[in-house]
Amino acid sequence: MRGSLIASGAAQLSAMAFGSDDKQEGKRVFGCAMTLALAASAVVCAAGLAAARPLAGLLSTEETYAYALTYLRVTLLCGVFKVMLYVPYFYLRLEGRNKRSMAAMLTMTALNIALDCLFLFVCDWGVAGAAWASGIATAAACLLSFLFLCTRGGNFSLSFALPRRKDYGGICRFGAMMALNNVLSAVKIFAVNKILALFSYAGATAAFAVVNNISEFSVCVQNGVPQASGAMTGILYAEKDAPAVKGLLKTQIAAGAGLSLLLAAALCALSGQLGGWFGSAADVRTAVCLFAAGLVPATFNNVMCYYYNATGSVLMSNVINVSRGCLAVVLVCL
């Protein structure tokens, strides 16, 4: 949460500074983001390691406590990289280097899979192996992302700066949406599972698990379209180029709707097989088709969320975010 809050908020401030033709201010904010992200990750990971036992107890049962404790400790040891990764992730898009950002993320995914196979099936390290695979892959992606960002004539170099008082407010204001999005996703999953378990809907719980995995995949469309345009919107808004901002918004809506329709059609066509792909014997066809039917409005909501955030209407952005990301889902489930 802290990584997305700091990095997304700082990147938005840098985008607005670049749009106002103040590159030095944009670079200074980047240095502030580096300092805050490093400090926040160190504090949170240290606190988490100190409280690992009670945290593992809260997140597990008696049978799974040892596994949860192991996974939690390894994850926290690698936590600095997980937080710092957000900084180049957002700033590479600000630079327009989307292919490099994608390359770093694909490297992380491929390395994670390869290390999972090595640590789980060859080394037989169990849960610890899965945790180390994720941590090492994230560290590699983090280092690669910073290498991409700070080389070949980009605007940014590896630097640290002490934040000013105004920086905290600006970063929190523009970064709240991304941070809320991560928190609300976790709250939604926890609440819906509790509701379904309360009414003993075992089949529905399995269907929700499958749909939730599909939802994570669909983020490449739902969030990918507006995220790719967020920095551009901030720059154009700072330049007071209203026609360009509106034109970019229309492009996002059109592209998001088209990609969402294609993905929805694919999900409906494969709905009978998707449960088996995720290891579930439950009939998830209805759930998958209902999810697919909501993809276009979900993507539209996300586009408007990012648009309002980039143009300073942060309250409106967060109202949509809370309603779409958690509140409406939990209420409908009830």
XYZ file of C-alpha atoms in Angstrom:
334
model
C 0.000 0.000 0.000
C 2.744 2.467 0.978
C 4.681 1.799 -2.216
C 1.700 2.546 -4.456
C 0.734 5.599 -2.370
C 4.188 7.193 -2.557
C 5.100 6.263 -6.128
C 1.769 7.074 -7.795
C 1.384 10.330 -5.882
C 4.944 11.451 -6.625
C 4.694 10.475 -10.310
C 1.543 12.577 -10.647
C 3.291 15.581 -9.062
C 6.278 15.083 -11.388
C 3.959 14.849 -14.407
C 2.298 18.120 -13.465
C 5.705 19.761 -12.946
C 6.852 18.566 -16.391
C 3.613 19.921 -17.876
C 4.412 23.292 -16.293
C 7.886 23.140 -17.905
C 9.628 22.712 -14.544
C 11.754 19.605 -15.034
C 13.928 20.322 -12.019
C 10.885 20.191 -9.739
C 9.808 16.905 -11.344
C 13.254 15.428 -10.712
C 13.277 16.713 -7.124
C 9.927 15.013 -6.436
C 11.389 11.775 -7.821
C 14.219 12.020 -5.266
C 11.631 12.575 -2.520
C 9.752 9.469 -3.665
C 12.963 7.436 -3.459
C 13.648 8.637 0.097
C 10.091 8.100 1.331
C 9.726 4.676 -0.309
C 13.017 3.412 1.117
C 12.270 4.737 4.602
C 8.692 3.450 4.627
C 9.674 -0.013 3.393
C 12.466 -0.338 5.955
C 10.190 0.690 8.840
C 7.263 -1.495 7.780
C 9.392 -4.574 7.107
C 11.262 -4.216 10.404
C 7.992 -3.797 12.313
C 6.471 -6.745 10.463
C 9.406 -9.023 11.272
C 9.194 -8.026 14.943
C 5.480 -8.851 15.003
C 5.648 -11.847 12.641
C 4.329 -14.406 15.124
C 1.093 -12.608 16.089
C 0.552 -11.586 12.449
C 0.910 -15.192 11.298
C -1.548 -16.260 13.996
C -4.065 -13.693 12.768
C -3.738 -14.812 9.143
C -3.788 -18.580 9.652
C -5.293 -21.523 11.496
C -3.492 -23.807 13.944
C -2.706 -26.242 11.137
C -1.313 -23.601 8.767
C 0.453 -21.369 11.323
C 3.977 -22.660 10.615
C 3.530 -22.190 6.856
C 2.111 -18.690 7.287
C 4.975 -17.677 9.613
C 7.613 -18.925 7.160
C 6.018 -17.211 4.165
C 5.510 -13.978 6.086
C 9.115 -13.792 7.289
C 10.619 -14.402 3.860
C 8.207 -11.944 2.230
C 9.109 -9.237 4.752
C 12.834 -9.858 4.254
C 12.314 -9.062 0.573
C 9.770 -6.354 1.303
C 12.038 -3.408 0.492
C 12.184 -4.499 -3.157
C 8.395 -4.984 -3.302
C 7.857 -1.379 -2.166
C 10.683 0.198 -4.179
C 9.509 -1.508 -7.400
C 6.545 0.873 -7.552
C 8.833 3.889 -8.078
C 10.360 2.900 -11.457
C 7.058 1.232 -12.413
C 5.229 4.587 -12.362
C 8.127 6.738 -13.548
C 8.890 4.558 -16.571
C 5.343 5.248 -17.770
C 5.833 8.953 -17.103
C 8.879 8.756 -19.396
C 6.826 6.951 -22.034
C 8.963 3.818 -21.700
C 6.050 1.409 -21.476
C 7.886 -1.385 -23.292
C 10.670 -1.325 -20.712
C 8.177 -1.387 -17.863
C 6.469 -4.353 -19.503
C 9.820 -6.104 -20.013
C 10.645 -5.779 -16.312
C 7.247 -7.142 -15.262
C 7.471 -10.061 -17.700
C 10.963 -10.820 -16.413
C 9.605 -10.938 -12.876
C 6.793 -13.302 -13.889
C 9.026 -15.648 -15.880
C 11.708 -15.721 -13.176
C 9.103 -16.364 -10.485
C 7.754 -19.372 -12.388
C 11.259 -20.744 -13.064
C 12.337 -20.343 -9.432
C 9.085 -21.897 -8.212
C 9.863 -24.991 -10.272
C 13.449 -25.068 -8.981
C 12.768 -24.407 -5.302
C 9.583 -26.489 -5.017
C 10.278 -29.517 -7.212
C 14.075 -29.762 -7.264
C 15.132 -28.314 -3.904
C 11.889 -29.328 -2.102
C 11.853 -26.142 -0.007
C 8.054 -26.044 0.261
C 6.395 -22.785 1.321
C 9.767 -21.147 1.954
C 10.750 -21.918 -1.641
C 7.595 -20.271 -3.002
C 8.258 -17.193 -0.862
C 11.916 -16.949 -1.902
C 10.948 -17.372 -5.569
C 8.577 -14.409 -5.336
C 11.071 -12.288 -3.379
C 14.039 -12.913 -5.689
C 11.941 -12.332 -8.819
C 10.662 -9.037 -7.406
C 14.199 -7.935 -6.484
C 15.395 -8.694 -10.023
C 12.508 -6.747 -11.571
C 13.153 -3.826 -9.222
C 16.847 -3.588 -10.133
C 16.103 -4.009 -13.845
C 13.403 -1.298 -13.715
C 15.792 1.189 -12.095
C 18.417 0.325 -14.715
C 15.893 1.018 -17.490
C 14.762 4.269 -15.869
C 18.178 5.771 -15.144
C 19.992 4.967 -18.409
C 19.879 5.991 -22.083
C 19.264 9.702 -21.701
C 16.201 9.670 -19.478
C 15.158 12.560 -17.261
C 15.868 10.725 -14.014
C 18.990 9.486 -12.263
C 19.261 7.514 -9.041
C 18.954 10.220 -6.388
C 17.480 10.950 -2.978
C 16.020 14.203 -1.640
C 14.467 15.254 1.641
C 10.737 15.969 1.155
C 9.357 19.394 1.925
C 6.207 19.858 3.972
C 4.042 20.444 0.878
C 5.309 17.213 -0.709
C 3.625 15.017 1.900
C 0.197 16.497 1.230
C 0.568 16.343 -2.550
C 1.809 12.756 -2.578
C -0.960 11.605 -0.218
C -3.595 13.476 -2.200
C -2.705 12.072 -5.609
C -1.530 8.670 -4.347
C -4.575 7.903 -2.196
C -6.505 6.349 -5.087
C -3.875 3.680 -5.831
C -3.323 2.924 -2.152
C -7.074 2.668 -1.533
C -7.417 0.382 -4.533
C -4.961 -2.117 -3.032
C -6.528 -1.971 0.442
C -10.096 -2.241 -0.866
C -9.208 -5.269 -2.976
C -8.015 -7.112 0.143
C -11.049 -5.976 2.179
C -13.417 -7.075 -0.598
C -11.903 -10.574 -0.803
C -11.969 -10.972 2.994
C -15.563 -9.692 3.362
C -17.060 -11.699 0.482
C -15.390 -14.917 1.637
C -16.720 -14.349 5.161
C -20.258 -13.730 3.854
C -20.214 -16.833 1.650
C -18.769 -18.956 4.478
C -21.402 -17.640 6.900
C -24.176 -18.988 4.671
C -22.220 -22.172 3.831
C -22.199 -21.480 0.092
C -19.269 -23.769 -0.671
C -19.906 -23.718 -4.417
C -20.130 -19.931 -4.447
C -16.876 -19.645 -2.490
C -15.093 -21.754 -5.102
C -16.642 -19.712 -7.932
C -15.581 -16.465 -6.267
C -12.017 -17.755 -5.969
C -11.922 -18.521 -9.704
C -13.512 -15.194 -10.659
C -11.117 -13.331 -8.379
C -8.158 -14.915 -10.190
C -9.691 -13.949 -13.538
C -10.212 -10.443 -12.183
C -6.492 -10.179 -11.411
C -5.775 -11.094 -15.030
C -8.338 -8.601 -16.360
C -6.492 -5.783 -14.581
C -4.292 -5.591 -17.699
C -7.344 -4.098 -19.428
C -9.307 -2.526 -16.568
C -6.315 -0.662 -15.117
C -3.842 -0.965 -17.975
C -5.612 1.467 -20.294
C -6.008 4.347 -17.792
C -2.624 3.726 -16.143
C -0.879 4.015 -19.489
C -2.539 7.414 -20.003
C -2.429 8.758 -16.437
C 0.908 10.546 -16.724
C -0.045 12.034 -20.106
C -3.315 13.335 -18.667
C -1.429 14.984 -15.793
C 1.021 16.678 -18.160
C -1.706 17.920 -20.525
C -3.827 19.133 -17.595
C -0.855 21.102 -16.226
C -0.396 22.609 -19.693
C -4.088 23.672 -19.577
C -4.699 21.885 -22.868
C -8.366 21.001 -22.299
C -9.094 19.730 -25.864
C -6.146 17.315 -25.655
C -7.248 16.082 -22.218
C -10.771 15.415 -23.505
C -9.439 13.750 -26.645
C -7.223 11.459 -24.560
C -10.202 10.586 -22.338
C -12.285 9.626 -25.377
C -9.429 7.475 -26.676
C -9.175 5.686 -23.329
C -12.923 4.996 -23.226
C -12.948 3.681 -26.793
C -9.840 1.525 -26.332
C -10.998 0.258 -22.932
C -14.467 -0.659 -24.226
C -13.045 -2.471 -27.254
C -10.495 -4.478 -25.278
C -13.063 -5.252 -22.562
C -15.538 -6.598 -25.117
C -12.870 -8.846 -26.642
C -11.848 -10.157 -23.213
C -15.504 -10.646 -22.180
C -16.215 -12.675 -25.327
C -13.169 -14.868 -24.680
C -14.181 -15.450 -21.041
C -17.745 -16.425 -22.000
C -16.468 -18.814 -24.660
C -14.096 -20.469 -22.170
C -16.381 -20.288 -19.118
C -16.934 -24.050 -19.045
C -13.199 -24.762 -18.866
C -11.866 -22.002 -16.628
C -12.807 -23.713 -13.357
C -10.655 -26.710 -14.228
C -7.747 -24.481 -15.219
C -7.737 -23.077 -11.679
C -8.095 -26.521 -10.069
C -11.789 -26.175 -9.155
C -14.473 -28.771 -9.774
C -17.274 -26.225 -9.179
C -19.491 -25.066 -12.062
C -18.316 -21.486 -12.541
C -19.918 -20.750 -15.912
C -22.610 -18.400 -14.598
C -20.153 -16.556 -12.352
C -17.625 -16.092 -15.161
C -20.277 -14.869 -17.626
C -21.642 -12.393 -15.063
C -18.126 -11.132 -14.446
C -17.587 -10.790 -18.198
C -20.823 -8.792 -18.517
C -19.464 -6.236 -16.067
C -16.077 -5.734 -17.725
C -17.026 -2.747 -19.891
C -18.548 -0.669 -17.056
C -15.702 -1.739 -14.756
C -13.135 -0.454 -17.232
C -15.121 2.769 -17.726
C -15.152 3.283 -13.944
C -11.390 2.821 -13.801
C -10.807 5.231 -16.690
C -12.887 7.892 -14.910
C -11.106 7.157 -11.615
C -7.702 7.885 -13.140
C -9.047 10.857 -15.110
C -10.471 12.570 -12.031
C -7.314 11.829 -10.049
C -5.036 13.252 -12.744
C -7.143 16.407 -13.111
C -7.282 17.172 -9.408
C -10.835 15.943 -8.623
C -9.441 13.499 -6.074
C -12.644 13.231 -4.005
C -14.689 12.159 -7.023
C -11.986 9.640 -7.944
C -12.059 8.065 -4.497
C -15.871 7.991 -4.350
C -15.858 5.886 -7.538
C -12.952 3.821 -6.239
C -14.579 2.927 -2.908
C -17.961 2.182 -4.500
C -16.561 0.076 -7.348
C -13.693 -1.523 -5.481
C -15.467 -2.770 -2.390
C -18.702 -1.225 -1.116
C -21.014 -2.138 -3.997
C -19.589 -5.657 -4.268
C -20.051 -6.423 -0.571
C -23.564 -4.940 -0.457
C -24.709 -6.897 -3.510
C -23.175 -10.060 -2.027
C -25.154 -9.525 1.179
